[in-house]
Coordinates of C-alpha atoms in Angstrom, one line a residue:
Chain A
M124 CA 126.4 75.2 115.4
I125 CA 128.0 78.0 117.2
L126 CA 127.9 81.5 115.7
E127 CA 130.7 84.3 115.8
R128 CA 129.4 87.7 114.9
D129 CA 131.9 89.5 113.0
K130 CA 133.1 92.9 113.2
T131 CA 130.1 94.7 111.5
N132 CA 127.4 92.9 113.5
T133 CA 127.3 93.8 117.0
A134 CA 126.3 90.3 119.0
K135 CA 129.7 88.9 120.0
K136 CA 128.4 86.3 122.4
E137 CA 128.1 82.7 121.3
I138 CA 124.5 81.9 120.1
E139 CA 123.4 78.5 119.2
F140 CA 121.1 78.1 116.4
L141 CA 117.9 76.6 117.3
F142 CA 115.9 76.2 114.2
S143 CA 116.7 75.5 110.4
T144 CA 114.5 75.9 107.3
E145 CA 115.1 75.5 103.5
F146 CA 114.0 77.4 100.5
L147 CA 114.3 77.8 96.8
V148 CA 115.1 81.1 95.1
R149 CA 112.3 81.8 92.8
D150 CA 112.7 83.7 89.5
Y151 CA 110.3 86.4 90.3
E152 CA 112.5 87.3 93.4
C153 CA 115.4 88.1 91.4
D154 CA 115.7 91.7 90.0
M155 CA 117.6 93.1 86.8
Q156 CA 120.8 92.3 88.1
G157 CA 119.9 88.7 88.0
V158 CA 120.2 88.2 91.9
V159 CA 117.6 88.3 94.3
N160 CA 116.8 91.7 95.3
N161 CA 117.7 93.0 98.8
A162 CA 114.3 93.5 100.3
N163 CA 113.6 89.9 99.4
Y164 CA 116.0 88.5 101.9
Q165 CA 113.9 90.2 104.4
H166 CA 111.0 88.1 103.2
Y167 CA 112.9 85.0 103.5
L168 CA 114.2 86.0 107.1
E169 CA 110.6 87.0 108.1
H170 CA 109.0 83.6 106.9
A171 CA 112.0 81.8 108.9
R172 CA 111.2 83.6 112.1
H173 CA 107.6 82.6 112.0
E174 CA 108.4 78.9 111.0
F175 CA 110.8 79.0 114.1
L176 CA 108.1 80.4 116.5
I177 CA 105.2 78.1 115.1
S178 CA 107.7 75.1 115.8
R179 CA 107.9 76.4 119.6
G180 CA 103.7 76.2 120.0
I181 CA 103.8 80.3 119.7
S182 CA 100.7 81.7 117.4
F183 CA 100.6 85.1 116.4
S184 CA 96.7 85.0 116.5
E185 CA 96.2 83.5 120.0
L186 CA 98.9 86.3 121.3
H187 CA 96.9 88.7 119.6
E188 CA 93.6 87.6 121.0
D189 CA 95.5 87.9 124.4
G190 CA 96.5 91.6 123.4
L191 CA 100.2 91.0 122.7
D192 CA 101.6 91.5 119.5
L193 CA 105.4 90.9 118.5
I194 CA 107.0 93.6 116.4
V195 CA 110.4 93.8 114.5
T196 CA 112.0 97.4 115.7
R197 CA 115.4 96.9 114.1
A198 CA 117.0 95.1 111.3
E199 CA 120.6 94.6 110.5
I200 CA 121.2 92.5 107.3
D201 CA 125.0 92.1 106.0
Y202 CA 124.9 91.0 102.5
R203 CA 127.7 88.7 101.7
Y204 CA 127.2 87.0 98.5
P205 CA 124.2 87.1 96.3
L206 CA 121.8 84.2 95.7
R207 CA 120.6 83.7 92.1
S208 CA 117.9 81.9 90.3
R209 CA 117.2 78.5 91.6
D210 CA 119.5 78.4 94.3
R211 CA 118.7 76.4 97.2
F212 CA 119.5 77.8 100.7
E213 CA 118.7 77.3 104.4
I214 CA 118.2 80.0 107.0
K215 CA 119.4 79.3 110.8
V216 CA 117.7 80.8 113.6
G217 CA 119.3 81.5 116.9
I218 CA 117.8 84.0 119.9
C219 CA 118.8 86.0 122.7
R220 CA 117.3 88.5 124.9
E221 CA 118.6 92.4 125.0
G222 CA 117.2 94.1 128.2
N223 CA 114.0 93.3 129.3
V224 CA 111.5 93.8 126.3
R225 CA 113.5 93.1 123.4
I226 CA 114.5 89.7 121.6
V227 CA 117.2 89.3 119.1
F228 CA 116.9 86.9 116.1
V229 CA 120.3 85.7 114.9
Q230 CA 119.7 84.5 111.4
D231 CA 122.5 83.3 108.8
I232 CA 121.5 82.4 105.3
Y233 CA 123.7 79.4 103.8
R234 CA 123.7 78.4 100.3
I235 CA 122.9 74.8 99.8
P236 CA 125.0 72.2 99.2
D237 CA 128.0 74.3 99.5
G238 CA 127.4 76.1 102.6
K239 CA 128.4 79.3 101.3
L240 CA 127.3 82.2 103.6
I241 CA 125.0 84.5 101.8
V242 CA 123.7 86.8 104.7
N243 CA 124.2 87.5 108.3
A244 CA 121.1 89.0 110.2
R245 CA 120.4 90.3 113.3
I246 CA 116.4 91.2 113.9
T247 CA 115.4 92.9 117.0
G248 CA 111.8 92.4 117.9
A249 CA 109.6 93.4 120.8
A250 CA 106.5 92.4 122.4
T251 CA 104.0 95.1 122.6
R252 CA 100.8 95.8 124.1
N253 CA 98.3 98.7 122.8
G254 CA 101.5 99.8 121.2
R255 CA 103.8 100.0 123.8
P256 CA 106.7 97.8 124.4
V257 CA 106.0 95.4 127.4
F258 CA 107.9 92.2 129.1
P259 CA 107.0 89.5 126.7
G260 CA 106.1 87.2 129.6
N261 CA 107.3 84.3 130.9
D262 CA 105.1 81.8 129.1
L263 CA 106.5 83.3 125.8
L264 CA 110.5 83.3 127.1
S265 CA 109.5 79.6 128.2
K266 CA 108.6 78.5 124.8
L267 CA 111.6 80.2 123.2
G268 CA 113.9 78.5 125.8
L269 CA 114.9 82.1 127.0
V270 CA 114.3 81.4 130.8
Chain B
M51 CA 88.1 108.2 75.5
I52 CA 86.3 105.2 73.8
L53 CA 87.7 101.9 74.1
E54 CA 87.0 98.8 71.6
R55 CA 88.3 95.4 73.1
D56 CA 90.2 93.5 70.3
K57 CA 89.8 89.9 69.7
T58 CA 91.2 88.1 72.4
N59 CA 89.3 90.3 75.0
T60 CA 85.5 89.7 75.5
A61 CA 84.1 93.1 76.1
K62 CA 82.8 94.4 72.8
K63 CA 80.8 97.3 73.7
E64 CA 82.2 100.8 73.8
I65 CA 83.1 101.8 77.5
E66 CA 84.3 105.3 78.5
F67 CA 87.3 105.9 80.6
L68 CA 86.5 107.6 84.0
F69 CA 89.6 107.8 85.7
S70 CA 93.3 108.1 84.9
T71 CA 96.1 107.7 87.4
E72 CA 99.9 107.8 86.4
F73 CA 102.8 105.5 87.7
L74 CA 106.7 105.2 87.5
V75 CA 108.3 101.8 87.3
R76 CA 110.5 101.2 90.0
D77 CA 113.7 99.1 89.6
Y78 CA 112.6 96.4 92.0
E79 CA 109.5 95.7 89.9
C80 CA 111.9 94.3 86.9
D81 CA 112.9 91.0 86.9
M82 CA 115.9 89.4 85.4
Q83 CA 114.6 90.1 81.7
G84 CA 114.9 93.7 82.6
V85 CA 111.2 94.3 82.4
V86 CA 108.3 94.6 84.7
N87 CA 107.5 91.1 86.3
N88 CA 103.9 89.9 85.0
A89 CA 102.6 89.9 88.3
N90 CA 103.3 93.4 89.0
Y91 CA 100.9 94.7 86.5
Q92 CA 98.3 93.3 88.7
H93 CA 99.6 95.3 91.7
Y94 CA 99.4 98.4 89.5
L95 CA 95.9 97.6 88.1
E96 CA 94.7 97.0 91.8
H97 CA 96.2 100.4 93.0
A98 CA 94.5 102.1 90.1
R99 CA 91.2 100.4 91.1
H100 CA 91.3 101.4 94.8
E101 CA 92.3 105.1 93.6
F102 CA 89.4 105.1 91.5
L103 CA 86.9 103.8 94.1
I104 CA 88.3 106.5 96.4
S105 CA 87.7 109.2 93.9
R106 CA 84.4 108.3 93.8
G107 CA 83.7 108.5 97.8
I108 CA 83.9 104.5 98.2
S109 CA 85.7 103.4 101.1
F110 CA 86.4 99.6 101.8
S111 CA 86.7 100.1 105.5
E112 CA 83.2 101.7 105.7
L113 CA 81.7 99.2 103.2
H114 CA 83.4 96.3 105.3
E115 CA 82.0 97.7 108.6
D116 CA 78.6 97.6 106.7
G117 CA 79.3 94.0 105.9
L118 CA 79.9 94.4 102.2
D119 CA 83.2 93.4 100.7
L120 CA 84.4 94.1 97.4
I121 CA 86.3 90.7 95.8
V122 CA 88.3 90.1 92.6
T123 CA 86.5 87.1 91.0
R124 CA 88.4 87.1 87.7
A125 CA 91.4 88.8 85.9
E126 CA 92.1 88.8 82.2
I127 CA 95.1 90.6 81.1
D128 CA 96.9 90.9 77.7
Y129 CA 100.4 91.9 77.6
R130 CA 100.7 93.9 74.7
Y131 CA 104.4 95.5 75.0
P132 CA 106.8 95.4 78.1
L133 CA 107.5 98.4 80.5
R134 CA 111.1 98.7 81.5
S135 CA 113.1 100.5 84.2
R136 CA 111.9 104.3 85.1
D137 CA 109.0 104.2 82.4
R138 CA 106.4 106.2 83.1
F139 CA 102.8 104.9 82.4
E140 CA 99.1 105.9 83.0
I141 CA 96.3 103.4 83.8
K142 CA 92.9 104.2 82.6
V143 CA 89.9 102.8 84.5
G144 CA 86.3 102.2 83.1
I145 CA 83.5 100.0 84.5
C146 CA 80.6 98.3 83.4
R147 CA 77.8 96.0 85.0
E148 CA 77.7 92.2 84.3
G149 CA 74.4 90.8 85.3
N150 CA 73.0 91.4 88.8
V151 CA 76.1 91.0 91.1
R152 CA 79.2 91.6 89.0
I153 CA 81.2 94.9 88.2
V154 CA 83.9 94.8 85.5
F155 CA 86.8 97.1 85.3
V156 CA 88.0 97.7 81.9
Q157 CA 91.8 98.8 82.7
D158 CA 94.3 99.8 79.9
I159 CA 98.0 100.8 80.3
Y160 CA 99.7 103.2 78.2
R161 CA 103.2 104.2 78.3
I162 CA 104.0 108.2 78.7
P163 CA 104.8 110.1 76.7
D164 CA 104.4 108.2 73.6
G165 CA 100.7 106.5 74.6
K166 CA 102.1 103.3 73.5
L167 CA 99.6 100.2 74.6
I168 CA 101.2 98.2 77.4
V169 CA 98.1 96.1 78.8
N170 CA 94.8 95.6 78.4
A171 CA 92.9 94.4 81.2
R172 CA 89.3 93.3 82.3
I173 CA 89.0 92.8 86.1
T174 CA 85.8 91.3 87.4
G175 CA 84.7 92.0 91.0
A176 CA 81.8 91.1 93.1
A177 CA 80.1 92.5 96.2
T178 CA 79.9 89.7 98.9
R179 CA 78.5 89.4 102.0
N180 CA 79.3 86.7 104.8
G181 CA 81.1 85.3 101.4
R182 CA 78.3 85.1 99.4
P183 CA 77.8 87.3 96.2
V184 CA 75.1 89.8 96.4
F185 CA 73.7 92.7 94.6
P186 CA 76.1 95.6 95.5
G187 CA 73.2 98.2 96.4
N188 CA 72.2 101.3 94.9
D189 CA 74.4 103.8 97.0
L190 CA 77.2 101.8 95.8
L191 CA 76.1 101.6 92.0
S192 CA 75.2 105.1 92.0
K193 CA 78.6 106.4 93.1
L194 CA 80.3 104.3 90.5
G195 CA 77.7 106.0 87.8
L196 CA 76.4 102.7 87.3
V197 CA 72.8 103.6 87.7
Chain C
M183 CA 93.7 64.0 86.0
I184 CA 91.2 65.7 83.7
L185 CA 90.3 69.1 83.5
E186 CA 86.8 70.5 82.2
R187 CA 86.9 74.4 82.1
D188 CA 83.7 76.0 83.5
K189 CA 82.1 78.6 81.6
T190 CA 83.8 81.4 82.4
N191 CA 87.3 80.1 81.1
T192 CA 87.3 79.3 77.1
A193 CA 89.2 76.2 76.8
K194 CA 86.4 73.5 76.5
K195 CA 88.7 70.5 75.5
E196 CA 90.1 68.0 78.0
I197 CA 93.7 68.5 79.1
E198 CA 95.8 66.4 81.1
F199 CA 97.8 67.9 84.0
L200 CA 101.5 66.8 83.5
F201 CA 103.0 68.2 86.4
S202 CA 102.3 69.4 89.9
T203 CA 104.3 71.0 92.4
E204 CA 103.5 72.4 96.4
F205 CA 103.6 75.6 98.0
L206 CA 103.0 76.8 101.6
V207 CA 101.4 80.2 101.9
R208 CA 103.9 82.8 103.5
D209 CA 102.7 85.4 105.8
Y210 CA 103.9 88.2 103.7
E211 CA 102.1 87.0 100.7
C212 CA 99.0 88.0 102.7
D213 CA 97.1 91.5 102.4
M214 CA 95.1 93.4 104.8
Q215 CA 92.0 91.2 104.3
G216 CA 94.2 88.3 105.5
V217 CA 94.0 86.4 102.3
V218 CA 96.7 86.0 99.6
N219 CA 97.1 89.1 97.5
N220 CA 95.7 88.3 94.2
A221 CA 98.8 89.3 92.3
N222 CA 100.6 86.8 94.2
Y223 CA 99.0 84.0 92.4
Q224 CA 100.3 85.1 89.5
H225 CA 103.9 84.7 91.3
Y226 CA 102.9 81.2 92.3
L227 CA 101.9 80.3 88.7
E228 CA 104.9 81.7 87.1
H229 CA 107.1 79.8 89.5
A230 CA 105.1 76.5 88.8
R231 CA 105.7 76.9 84.8
H232 CA 109.3 77.5 85.3
E233 CA 109.7 74.1 87.5
F234 CA 107.5 72.5 85.0
L235 CA 109.6 73.7 82.2
I236 CA 112.7 72.6 83.9
S237 CA 111.3 69.4 84.7
R238 CA 111.0 68.9 81.0
G239 CA 114.7 69.7 80.2
I240 CA 114.0 73.4 79.1
S241 CA 116.3 76.0 79.8
F242 CA 115.6 79.8 79.6
S243 CA 118.9 80.8 79.6
E244 CA 120.0 78.1 76.8
L245 CA 116.9 79.4 74.8
H246 CA 117.7 82.8 75.4
E247 CA 121.5 82.2 73.9
D248 CA 119.7 80.5 71.3
G249 CA 117.9 83.8 70.6
L250 CA 114.5 82.5 71.4
D251 CA 112.4 83.9 74.3
L252 CA 109.4 82.4 75.9
I253 CA 106.9 85.4 77.0
V254 CA 103.4 85.5 78.5
T255 CA 101.0 87.3 76.3
R256 CA 97.7 86.6 78.0
A257 CA 96.5 85.6 81.7
E258 CA 93.1 84.5 82.5
I259 CA 92.7 84.0 86.2
D260 CA 89.5 82.8 88.0
Y261 CA 89.6 83.2 91.7
R262 CA 87.5 80.4 93.3
Y263 CA 88.3 80.8 97.0
P264 CA 91.0 82.4 99.0
L265 CA 94.2 81.0 100.5
R266 CA 95.2 82.2 104.0
S267 CA 98.2 82.4 106.2
R268 CA 100.0 78.8 106.3
D269 CA 97.6 77.2 103.6
R270 CA 99.1 74.3 101.7
F271 CA 98.4 74.1 98.2
E272 CA 99.6 72.3 95.1
I273 CA 99.6 73.8 91.5
K274 CA 98.7 71.2 88.7
V275 CA 100.1 72.1 85.1
G276 CA 98.6 71.0 81.7
I277 CA 99.4 72.5 78.0
C278 CA 97.9 72.9 74.8
R279 CA 98.8 74.6 71.5
E280 CA 96.9 77.6 70.0
G281 CA 97.6 78.1 66.6
N282 CA 101.3 78.1 65.3
V283 CA 103.0 80.3 67.9
R284 CA 101.3 80.1 71.1
I285 CA 101.2 77.7 73.9
V286 CA 98.7 77.6 76.5
F287 CA 99.3 76.8 80.1
V288 CA 96.3 75.3 82.0
Q289 CA 97.0 75.8 85.7
D290 CA 94.8 75.0 88.6
I291 CA 95.2 75.6 92.2
Y292 CA 94.1 73.3 95.0
R293 CA 94.4 73.5 98.8
I294 CA 96.1 70.6 100.6
P295 CA 94.8 68.3 102.1
D296 CA 91.1 68.8 101.4
G297 CA 91.5 69.4 97.5
K298 CA 89.5 72.6 97.6
L299 CA 89.6 74.5 94.0
I300 CA 91.3 78.0 94.7
V301 CA 92.2 79.3 91.3
N302 CA 91.7 78.3 87.5
A303 CA 94.3 79.8 85.3
R304 CA 95.0 79.8 81.8
I305 CA 98.1 81.6 80.7
T306 CA 99.1 82.1 77.3
G307 CA 102.7 82.0 76.3
A308 CA 104.6 82.6 72.9
A309 CA 107.7 82.1 71.4
T310 CA 109.8 85.3 70.4
R311 CA 112.9 86.0 68.2
N312 CA 113.8 89.5 68.3
G313 CA 110.8 90.6 69.8
R314 CA 108.7 88.8 67.2
P315 CA 106.3 85.8 67.8
V316 CA 107.7 82.8 65.9
F317 CA 107.0 78.9 65.8
P318 CA 108.6 77.6 69.0
G319 CA 110.5 75.2 67.2
N320 CA 110.0 71.1 67.1
D321 CA 112.6 70.4 69.9
L322 CA 110.8 72.5 72.1
L323 CA 107.3 71.2 71.2
S324 CA 108.8 67.7 71.4
K325 CA 110.2 68.5 75.1
L326 CA 106.9 69.7 75.9
G327 CA 105.0 66.4 74.5
L328 CA 103.2 68.7 72.1
V329 CA 104.3 66.8 68.9
Chain D
M5 CA 118.2 119.4 107.5
I6 CA 120.5 118.0 109.9
L7 CA 120.6 114.5 111.3
E8 CA 121.5 113.2 114.5
R9 CA 121.6 109.3 114.8
D10 CA 120.0 108.4 117.9
K11 CA 121.9 105.7 120.2
T12 CA 120.7 102.5 118.2
N13 CA 122.1 103.6 115.1
T14 CA 125.8 103.9 114.5
A15 CA 126.9 107.3 112.6
K16 CA 127.2 110.1 115.1
K17 CA 128.1 112.8 112.8
E18 CA 125.9 115.4 111.3
I19 CA 125.0 114.6 108.0
E20 CA 123.0 117.1 105.7
F21 CA 120.0 115.7 103.3
L22 CA 120.8 116.1 99.9
F23 CA 117.3 114.7 98.3
S24 CA 113.8 113.9 99.3
T25 CA 111.0 112.3 97.5
E26 CA 107.5 111.5 98.1
F27 CA 105.4 108.3 98.2
L28 CA 101.9 107.2 98.9
V29 CA 101.4 103.5 100.5
R30 CA 99.8 101.3 98.3
D31 CA 97.2 98.7 99.5
Y32 CA 98.9 95.8 98.4
E33 CA 102.3 96.7 100.4
C34 CA 100.1 96.2 103.7
D35 CA 100.2 92.6 105.4
M36 CA 97.7 90.9 107.8
Q37 CA 98.5 93.7 110.6
G38 CA 97.3 96.3 108.2
V39 CA 100.6 98.1 108.3
V40 CA 103.5 98.3 105.6
N41 CA 105.3 94.9 105.7
N42 CA 108.6 95.4 106.9
A43 CA 110.4 94.2 103.8
N44 CA 108.5 96.9 101.7
Y45 CA 110.5 99.5 103.4
Q46 CA 113.6 98.2 101.9
H47 CA 111.8 98.5 98.5
Y48 CA 111.1 102.5 99.0
L49 CA 114.6 102.9 100.4
E50 CA 116.3 101.5 97.2
H51 CA 113.9 103.5 95.0
A52 CA 114.6 106.5 97.0
R53 CA 118.6 105.8 96.5
H54 CA 118.1 105.2 92.8
E55 CA 116.2 108.6 92.4
F56 CA 118.7 110.2 94.2
L57 CA 121.7 108.8 92.1
I58 CA 119.9 109.8 88.9
S59 CA 119.5 113.1 90.0
R60 CA 123.2 113.4 90.4
G61 CA 123.5 112.2 86.8
I62 CA 124.8 108.6 87.8
S63 CA 123.4 105.8 85.7
F64 CA 123.8 102.3 86.7
S65 CA 123.7 101.1 83.3
E66 CA 126.7 103.6 82.2
L67 CA 128.6 102.5 85.1
H68 CA 128.0 98.7 84.6
E69 CA 129.0 99.1 81.1
D70 CA 132.2 100.9 82.3
G71 CA 132.8 97.8 84.5
L72 CA 131.8 99.4 87.8
D73 CA 128.7 98.1 90.0
L74 CA 127.2 99.5 93.1
I75 CA 126.1 97.1 95.5
V76 CA 124.5 97.1 99.1
T77 CA 126.8 95.4 101.6
R78 CA 124.6 96.2 104.7
A79 CA 121.3 97.4 105.8
E80 CA 120.4 99.0 108.9
I81 CA 116.6 99.7 109.9
D82 CA 115.2 101.1 112.7
Y83 CA 111.3 101.0 112.7
R84 CA 110.0 103.7 114.6
Y85 CA 106.2 103.9 113.9
P86 CA 104.1 102.0 111.1
L87 CA 102.9 103.4 107.9
R88 CA 99.3 102.1 107.0
S89 CA 97.1 102.3 103.7
R90 CA 97.1 105.5 101.9
D91 CA 99.8 107.1 104.1
R92 CA 101.8 109.7 102.1
F93 CA 105.4 109.8 103.2
E94 CA 108.8 111.3 102.1
I95 CA 112.4 109.7 102.1
K96 CA 115.1 112.2 102.8
V97 CA 118.6 111.0 101.6
G98 CA 122.4 112.0 102.9
I99 CA 125.4 110.2 102.0
C100 CA 128.8 110.1 103.7
R101 CA 131.7 107.8 103.0
E102 CA 133.2 105.2 105.4
G103 CA 136.8 104.2 104.5
N104 CA 138.2 104.0 101.2
V105 CA 135.4 102.0 99.3
R106 CA 132.3 102.2 100.9
I107 CA 129.7 104.9 100.6
V108 CA 126.6 105.3 103.4
F109 CA 123.4 106.3 102.5
V110 CA 121.3 108.0 105.5
Q111 CA 118.0 107.7 104.8
D112 CA 114.9 108.8 107.1
I113 CA 111.1 108.1 106.3
Y114 CA 108.9 110.8 107.6
R115 CA 105.0 110.6 107.4
I116 CA 103.2 113.5 105.3
P117 CA 102.0 115.9 106.2
D118 CA 102.8 115.6 110.1
G119 CA 106.5 114.9 109.9
K120 CA 106.1 111.6 112.1
L121 CA 109.4 109.9 112.2
I122 CA 108.6 106.6 110.4
V123 CA 112.0 104.8 109.8
N124 CA 115.7 105.5 110.2
A125 CA 118.0 103.7 108.0
R126 CA 121.6 103.5 107.2
I127 CA 122.6 101.4 103.8
T128 CA 126.2 100.9 103.2
G129 CA 127.2 100.4 99.5
A130 CA 130.4 99.9 97.7
A131 CA 131.6 100.0 94.1
T132 CA 132.7 96.6 93.0
R133 CA 134.7 95.8 89.7
N134 CA 134.6 92.1 88.6
G135 CA 132.8 91.3 92.0
R136 CA 135.4 92.8 94.0
P137 CA 135.2 96.0 96.1
V138 CA 137.3 99.0 94.7
F139 CA 137.7 102.8 95.2
P140 CA 134.5 104.1 93.4
G141 CA 136.4 106.6 91.4
N142 CA 136.4 110.5 91.7
D143 CA 134.3 111.2 89.0
L144 CA 131.4 109.5 91.0
L145 CA 132.5 110.9 94.1
S146 CA 132.4 114.5 92.7
K147 CA 128.8 113.6 91.3
L148 CA 127.7 112.5 95.0
G149 CA 129.4 115.7 96.6
L150 CA 131.9 113.8 98.2
V151 CA 135.1 115.0 97.3

């Protein structure tokens, strides 16, 4: 599972997907055009990232008690094809580092079962302590397979 | 501004509306049928209640620091007529007590400018301390004009 | 699976649950209090009803092409206990008729795996043709097991 | 009102804001962290774009009847600072063309009254006919001040 970002997305290097999770479009997620509203893809992507972190033994609440928060600093989302009511789809998640404090989540959405590409996303996160970006720490990076 | 609940709603006594606030339907709040999704009316009603409480000098965060939380225990919503994209509407809010611990918010939604009745709602709330329903306190009731 | 509505809910007769579907609370569905926002339960309930109708071979789009729409006319929701981030839960669905044009969905939410009761809901729907309530038709009622 | 995109955003040329609209954060838009959930900014941005288009005399439904649909093909959102419950904010909107078929909406969110920068967004749209990207037409471009 190797990804090549296309021209409109910036990441050019190959990134392996480490995680995948399935969804079903619910009717209330669709708008007047009969397709999933653009903002709802960000909800899907957030849920997939959180599932991925949990699968790696990373707990937001434990990090928070330790004074470390993970926040999203930038979202880039390319809408390739719309999802409709009751479509099944999966979100694949890969990660890489960007500089010292940023972690980039590469997330693609594919319709099931035909594998139609729906969305390419690149979500940049940062670890913060007291609201300031900090090095996420070797323990966190190790759990993410980034060291 | 006097309300008579109709047969399907339980409150029979007359309640005066104490507060009103205006909204505009946003496109993302509409679903595939081209009308506001049913759940979104509860979002509107919640926002109107919070605006009402703030207009009365009631702060959730101050109450919470004082150990008191206000929660919704029951919602009754009658959908009379649908709102559509870009409709303007107002929510009128009245209150009454029910027993020792419950406060009932009577909330009606009217389209602007024609006054078409859209929703009758009756939202029951309770004050809780450590998760248990308690008497809301005379200070709170006084701010709400209920003593 | 027999239901007895409690005092605050009106349906007193016993209704058998015909359908059940599972969910997982997603973080974006929780609000500042750290619990699922009240309006989101209506989203869950809607999705469970639509899944139930589909399991019975009832298609909204086919009904709509035939000029028949199913709408919600009233929602009664009793909030018993809050769901939190990552809670698993199931929604059980039963139905009964009310008069000639109305169908009532009795829907209860239970946390998994401990079976804690979260929500009792009673959602009244009606079939409409050109915006007017009509008899839903024997074909629809038969699919729902109501004739 | 001149915009200079910073390093993380691609548009470098100066763009004039043509439109501005105000919002108030509603409690249900905030998540467990007590700040507006990331996806909700896309809802705000969509509403501001639609208000802008309407202010220019552009009607989605009339365009649709004419066979032309406006869709979002890419969203880039930089989260600078979080909004909290009851914050007031404004969204400023500017536009430019990109190639023959794409229109770029430059949208910034500022907190009111202190003018704190909250979000920089760059939303790329395209006109489509039968699902295929097309030249939007001189009438539309003229209404947008792009010819």
